[in-house]
Short mmCIF file of C-alpha atoms and ligand atoms in Angstrom, two decimals:
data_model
loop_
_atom_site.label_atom_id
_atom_site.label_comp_id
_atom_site.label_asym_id
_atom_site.label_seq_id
_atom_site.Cartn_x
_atom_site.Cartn_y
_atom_site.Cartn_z
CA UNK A 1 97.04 104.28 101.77
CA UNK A 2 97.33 108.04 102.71
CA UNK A 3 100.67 109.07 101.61
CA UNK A 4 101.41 110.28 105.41
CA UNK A 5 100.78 106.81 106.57
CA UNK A 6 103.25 105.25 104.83
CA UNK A 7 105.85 105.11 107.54
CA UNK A 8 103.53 103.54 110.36
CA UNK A 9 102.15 100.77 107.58
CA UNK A 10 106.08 99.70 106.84
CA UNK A 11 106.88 99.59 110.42
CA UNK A 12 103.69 97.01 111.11
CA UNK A 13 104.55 95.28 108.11
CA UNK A 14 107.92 94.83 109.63
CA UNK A 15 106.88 94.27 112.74
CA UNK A 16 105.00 91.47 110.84
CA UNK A 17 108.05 90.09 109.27
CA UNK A 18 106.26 91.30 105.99
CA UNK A 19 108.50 94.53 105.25
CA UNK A 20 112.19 95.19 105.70
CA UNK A 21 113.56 98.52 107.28
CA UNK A 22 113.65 100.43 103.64
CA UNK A 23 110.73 99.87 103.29
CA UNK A 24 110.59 96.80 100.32
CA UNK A 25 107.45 95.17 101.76
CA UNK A 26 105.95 91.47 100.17
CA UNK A 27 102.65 93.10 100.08
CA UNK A 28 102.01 95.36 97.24
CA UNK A 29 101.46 99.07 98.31
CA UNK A 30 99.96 101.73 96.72
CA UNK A 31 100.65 105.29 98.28
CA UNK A 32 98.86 108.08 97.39
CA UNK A 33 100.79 110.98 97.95
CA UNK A 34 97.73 113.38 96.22
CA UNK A 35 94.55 111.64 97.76
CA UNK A 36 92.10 114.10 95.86
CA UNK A 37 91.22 113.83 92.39
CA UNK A 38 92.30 110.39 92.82
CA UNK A 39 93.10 108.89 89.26
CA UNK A 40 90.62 106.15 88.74
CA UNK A 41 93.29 104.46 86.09
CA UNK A 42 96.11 104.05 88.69
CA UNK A 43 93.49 102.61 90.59
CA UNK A 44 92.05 100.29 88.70
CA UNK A 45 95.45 99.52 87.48
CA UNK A 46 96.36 98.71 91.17
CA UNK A 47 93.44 96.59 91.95
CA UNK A 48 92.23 94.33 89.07
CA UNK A 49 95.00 91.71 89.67
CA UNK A 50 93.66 91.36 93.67
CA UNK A 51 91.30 89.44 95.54
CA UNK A 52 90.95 92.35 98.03
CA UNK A 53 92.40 95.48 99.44
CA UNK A 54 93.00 97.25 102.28
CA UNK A 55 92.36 100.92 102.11
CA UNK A 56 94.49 102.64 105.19
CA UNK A 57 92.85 106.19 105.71
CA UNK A 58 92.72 107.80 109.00
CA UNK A 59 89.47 109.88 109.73
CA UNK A 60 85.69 109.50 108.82
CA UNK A 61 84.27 109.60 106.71
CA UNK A 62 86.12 107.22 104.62
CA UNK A 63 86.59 109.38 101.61
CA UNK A 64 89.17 107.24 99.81
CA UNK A 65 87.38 104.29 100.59
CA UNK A 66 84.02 104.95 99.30
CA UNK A 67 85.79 106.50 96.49
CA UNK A 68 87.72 103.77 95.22
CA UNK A 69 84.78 101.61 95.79
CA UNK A 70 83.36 103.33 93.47
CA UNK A 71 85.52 103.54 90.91
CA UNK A 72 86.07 99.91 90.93
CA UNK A 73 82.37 99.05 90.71
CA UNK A 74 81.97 101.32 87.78
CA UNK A 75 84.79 99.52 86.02
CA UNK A 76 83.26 96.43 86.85
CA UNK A 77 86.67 95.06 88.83
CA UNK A 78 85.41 92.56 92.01
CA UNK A 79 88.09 93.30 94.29
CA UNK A 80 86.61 93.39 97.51
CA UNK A 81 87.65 96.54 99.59
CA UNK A 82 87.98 96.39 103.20
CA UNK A 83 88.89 99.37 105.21
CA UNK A 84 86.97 100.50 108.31
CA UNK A 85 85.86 97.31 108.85
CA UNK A 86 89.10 95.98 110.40
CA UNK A 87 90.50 99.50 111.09
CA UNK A 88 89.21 101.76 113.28
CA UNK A 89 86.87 104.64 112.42
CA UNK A 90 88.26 107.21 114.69
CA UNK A 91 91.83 107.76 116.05
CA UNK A 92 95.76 107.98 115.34
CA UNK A 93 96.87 105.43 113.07
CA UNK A 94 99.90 104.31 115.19
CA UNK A 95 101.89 101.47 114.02
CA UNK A 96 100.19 99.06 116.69
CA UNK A 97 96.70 100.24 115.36
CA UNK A 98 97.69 99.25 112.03
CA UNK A 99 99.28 96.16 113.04
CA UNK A 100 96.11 94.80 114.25
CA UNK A 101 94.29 95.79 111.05
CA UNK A 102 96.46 94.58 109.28
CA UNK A 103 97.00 90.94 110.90
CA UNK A 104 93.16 90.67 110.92
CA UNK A 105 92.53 92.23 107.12
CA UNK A 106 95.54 88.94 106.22
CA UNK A 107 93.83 86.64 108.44
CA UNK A 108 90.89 87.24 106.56
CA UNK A 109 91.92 87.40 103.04
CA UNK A 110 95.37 85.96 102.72
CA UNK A 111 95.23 82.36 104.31
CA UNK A 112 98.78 81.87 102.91
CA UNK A 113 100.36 84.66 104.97
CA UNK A 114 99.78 83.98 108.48
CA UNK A 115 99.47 86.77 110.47
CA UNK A 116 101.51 85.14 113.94
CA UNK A 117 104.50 85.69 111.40
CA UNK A 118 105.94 88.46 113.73
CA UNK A 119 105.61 85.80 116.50
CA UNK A 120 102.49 86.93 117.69
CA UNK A 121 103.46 89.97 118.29
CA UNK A 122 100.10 91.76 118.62
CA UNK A 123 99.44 89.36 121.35
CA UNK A 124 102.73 90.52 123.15
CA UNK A 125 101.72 93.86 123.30
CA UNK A 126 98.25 92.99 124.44
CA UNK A 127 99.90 91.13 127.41
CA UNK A 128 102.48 93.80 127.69
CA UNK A 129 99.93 96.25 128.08
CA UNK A 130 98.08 94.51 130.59
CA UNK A 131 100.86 93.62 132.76
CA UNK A 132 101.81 96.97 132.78
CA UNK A 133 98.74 98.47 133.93
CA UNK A 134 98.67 95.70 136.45
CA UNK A 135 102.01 96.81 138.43
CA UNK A 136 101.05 100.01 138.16
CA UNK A 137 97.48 99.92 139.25
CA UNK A 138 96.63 103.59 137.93
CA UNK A 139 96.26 104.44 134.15
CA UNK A 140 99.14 105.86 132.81
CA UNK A 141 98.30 109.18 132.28
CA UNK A 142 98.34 110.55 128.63
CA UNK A 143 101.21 112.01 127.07
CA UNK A 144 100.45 115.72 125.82
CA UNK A 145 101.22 116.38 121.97
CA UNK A 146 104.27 118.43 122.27
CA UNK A 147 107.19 119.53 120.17
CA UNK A 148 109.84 117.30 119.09
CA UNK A 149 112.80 116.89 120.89
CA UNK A 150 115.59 119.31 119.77
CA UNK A 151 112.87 121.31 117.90
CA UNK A 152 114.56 124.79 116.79
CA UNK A 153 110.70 126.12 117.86
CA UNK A 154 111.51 125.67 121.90
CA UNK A 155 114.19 128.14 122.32
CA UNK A 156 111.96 130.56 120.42
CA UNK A 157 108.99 130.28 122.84
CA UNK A 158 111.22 130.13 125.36
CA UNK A 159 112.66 133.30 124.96
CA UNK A 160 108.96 134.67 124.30
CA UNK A 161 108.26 133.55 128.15
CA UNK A 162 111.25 135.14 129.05
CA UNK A 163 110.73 138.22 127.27
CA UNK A 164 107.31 138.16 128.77
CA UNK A 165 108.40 138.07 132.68
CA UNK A 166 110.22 141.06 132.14
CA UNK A 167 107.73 142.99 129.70
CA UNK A 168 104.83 142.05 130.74
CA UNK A 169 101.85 140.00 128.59
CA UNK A 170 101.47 140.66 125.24
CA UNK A 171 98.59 139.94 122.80
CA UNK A 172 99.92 136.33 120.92
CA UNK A 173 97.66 135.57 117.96
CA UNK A 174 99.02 131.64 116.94
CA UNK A 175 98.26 130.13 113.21
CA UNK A 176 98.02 126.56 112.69
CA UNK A 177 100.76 124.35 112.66
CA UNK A 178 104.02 122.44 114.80
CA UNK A 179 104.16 126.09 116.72
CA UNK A 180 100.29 125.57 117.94
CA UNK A 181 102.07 123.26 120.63
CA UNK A 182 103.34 126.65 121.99
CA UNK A 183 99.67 126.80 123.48
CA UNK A 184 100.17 124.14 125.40
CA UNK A 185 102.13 123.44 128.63
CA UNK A 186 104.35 124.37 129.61
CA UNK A 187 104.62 127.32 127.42
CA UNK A 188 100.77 128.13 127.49
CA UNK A 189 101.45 130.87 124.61
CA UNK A 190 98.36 132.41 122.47
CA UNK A 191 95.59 134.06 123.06
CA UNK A 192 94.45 132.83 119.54
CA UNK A 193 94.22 130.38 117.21
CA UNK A 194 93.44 131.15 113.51
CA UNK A 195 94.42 129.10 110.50
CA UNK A 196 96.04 129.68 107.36
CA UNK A 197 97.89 132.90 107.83
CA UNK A 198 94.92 134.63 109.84
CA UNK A 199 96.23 134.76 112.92
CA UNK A 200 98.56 137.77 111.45
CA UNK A 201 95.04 139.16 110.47
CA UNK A 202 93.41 139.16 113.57
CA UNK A 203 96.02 140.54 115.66
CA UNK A 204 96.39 143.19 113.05
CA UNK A 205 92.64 143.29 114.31
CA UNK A 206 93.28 143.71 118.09
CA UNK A 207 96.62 145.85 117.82
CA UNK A 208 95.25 149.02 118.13
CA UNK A 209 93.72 149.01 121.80
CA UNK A 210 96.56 146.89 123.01
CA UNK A 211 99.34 149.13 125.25
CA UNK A 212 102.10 146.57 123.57
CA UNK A 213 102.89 145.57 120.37
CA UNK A 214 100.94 142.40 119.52
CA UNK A 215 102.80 139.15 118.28
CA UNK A 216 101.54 136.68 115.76
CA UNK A 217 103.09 133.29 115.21
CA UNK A 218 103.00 131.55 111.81
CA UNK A 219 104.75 128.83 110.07
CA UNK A 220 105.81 128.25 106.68
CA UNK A 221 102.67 126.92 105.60
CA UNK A 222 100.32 129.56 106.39
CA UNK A 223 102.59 132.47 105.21
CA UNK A 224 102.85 130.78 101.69
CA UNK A 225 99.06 130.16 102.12
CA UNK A 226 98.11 133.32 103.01
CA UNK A 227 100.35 135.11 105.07
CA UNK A 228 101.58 137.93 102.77
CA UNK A 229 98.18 139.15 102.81
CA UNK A 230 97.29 140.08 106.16
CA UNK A 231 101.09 141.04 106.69
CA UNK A 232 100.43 143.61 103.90
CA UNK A 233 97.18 144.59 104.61
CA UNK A 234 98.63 145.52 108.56
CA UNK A 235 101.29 147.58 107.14
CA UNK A 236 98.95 149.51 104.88
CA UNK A 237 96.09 149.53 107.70
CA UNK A 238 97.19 149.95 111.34
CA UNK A 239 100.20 151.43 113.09
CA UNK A 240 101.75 147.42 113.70
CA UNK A 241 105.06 147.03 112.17
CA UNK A 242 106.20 143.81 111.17
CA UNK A 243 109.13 141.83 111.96
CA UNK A 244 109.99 138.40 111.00
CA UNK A 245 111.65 135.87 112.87
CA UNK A 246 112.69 132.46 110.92
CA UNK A 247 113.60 129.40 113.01
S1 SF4 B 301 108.78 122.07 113.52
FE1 SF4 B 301 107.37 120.40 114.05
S2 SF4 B 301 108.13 118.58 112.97
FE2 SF4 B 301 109.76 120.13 112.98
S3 SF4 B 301 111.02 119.59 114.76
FE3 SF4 B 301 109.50 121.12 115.43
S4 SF4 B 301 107.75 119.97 116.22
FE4 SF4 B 301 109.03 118.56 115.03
#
């Protein structure tokens, strides 16, 4: 599985009576924290004593899955690989999603584990679902990606609004990351979005026509990608100063 998966696979697993809360699960696991170059030995190491696995990889194509199949073929090992056959090509990976693939990928392959173990529980939700939408008789309307609750990025944006009603609108050039959900509501900050530390490039870009200073949002991961660079390169090139705030 995809390292960052590991979490939502345990909790289906224990949801199927098949893992325990630390995550000591009957079914052997491998989790690949570095999913490119995988290492065809720890592979093949991993799969010659199975019947079949189940690659868990969010996204399509399936990289990991067409990779592995290939390095087992080429080491002549006859596991049989499922992966987007009983998970679904497109979408979050959510621990009922997995669940399902999961029950059906046992089903399938491991007669001896049943997969009603957790009491049928994909069933329950099914029916819980249903009902649901039944007493409510309207879709329940989709909840927004949005920061985490107690997120130390909130106050910060909120202050920016703030700042903003008594200032006036300034340029806000956003990066990628957690802090993109400040475009959203009900902040609604950023004019743009630029990955990997070039947001701080392009309102470097923009700062000289703008009557107020310009602001440019970044996390961790795109200054240490990239983000000295442009912060540098605005110093040396335009009037903008740079200040940095940490949360
Ligand atoms: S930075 Fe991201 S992961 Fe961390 S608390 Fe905020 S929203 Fe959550």
């Amino acid at each position: 599985m995809q390292g960052g998966l590991f979490n939502s696979v345990v909790r289906a697993l224990q949801q199927l009576e098949l893992a325990d809360t630390y995550g000591e699960s009957c079914i052997p696991l491998a989790i690949l924290n570095v999913a490119y170059p995988l290492v065809p030995d720890e592979i093949t190491r991993f799969c010659a004593s199975k019947r079949s696995v189940l690659i868990v990889e969010e996204g399509q194509p399936a990289f990991l899955e067409q990779a592995i199949e290939s390095i087992l073929r080429k080491g002549d090992i006859q596991t049989v690989v499922f992966g987007k056959d009983v998970l679904p090509m497109a979408g979050e990976y959510v621990a009922e999603v997995l669940q399902k693939g999961i029950a059906t990928f046992l089903e399938n392959n491991a007669p001896g584990i049943t997969a009603d173990r957790g009491g049928g529980i994909v069933a329950r939700i099914d029916d819980l679902k249903s009902s649901a939408s039944t007493q409510l008789g309207a879709p329940v309307p989709p909840r927004p990606p949005t920061f985490c609750t107690g997120c130390p990025e909130r106050p910060v944006f909120t202050a920016i609004k703030f700042v903003q009603r008594e200032l006036g609108n300034v340029h806000i050039a956003a990066d990628i990351g957690c802090h993109t959900f400040s475009t959203l509501a009900p902040f609604n900050l950023g004019n743009s979005v630029l990955g990997y530390g070039l947001g701080l490039a392009s309102s470097a870009a923009v700062d000289p026509p703008m009557k107020r200073r310009t602001l440019s949002i970044m996390g961790d991961g795109g200054f240490w990608h990239k983000g000295p660079f442009p912060a540098v390169s605005r110093v040396l090139c335009s009037t903008g100063q740079i200040r940095f705030l940490s949360s």
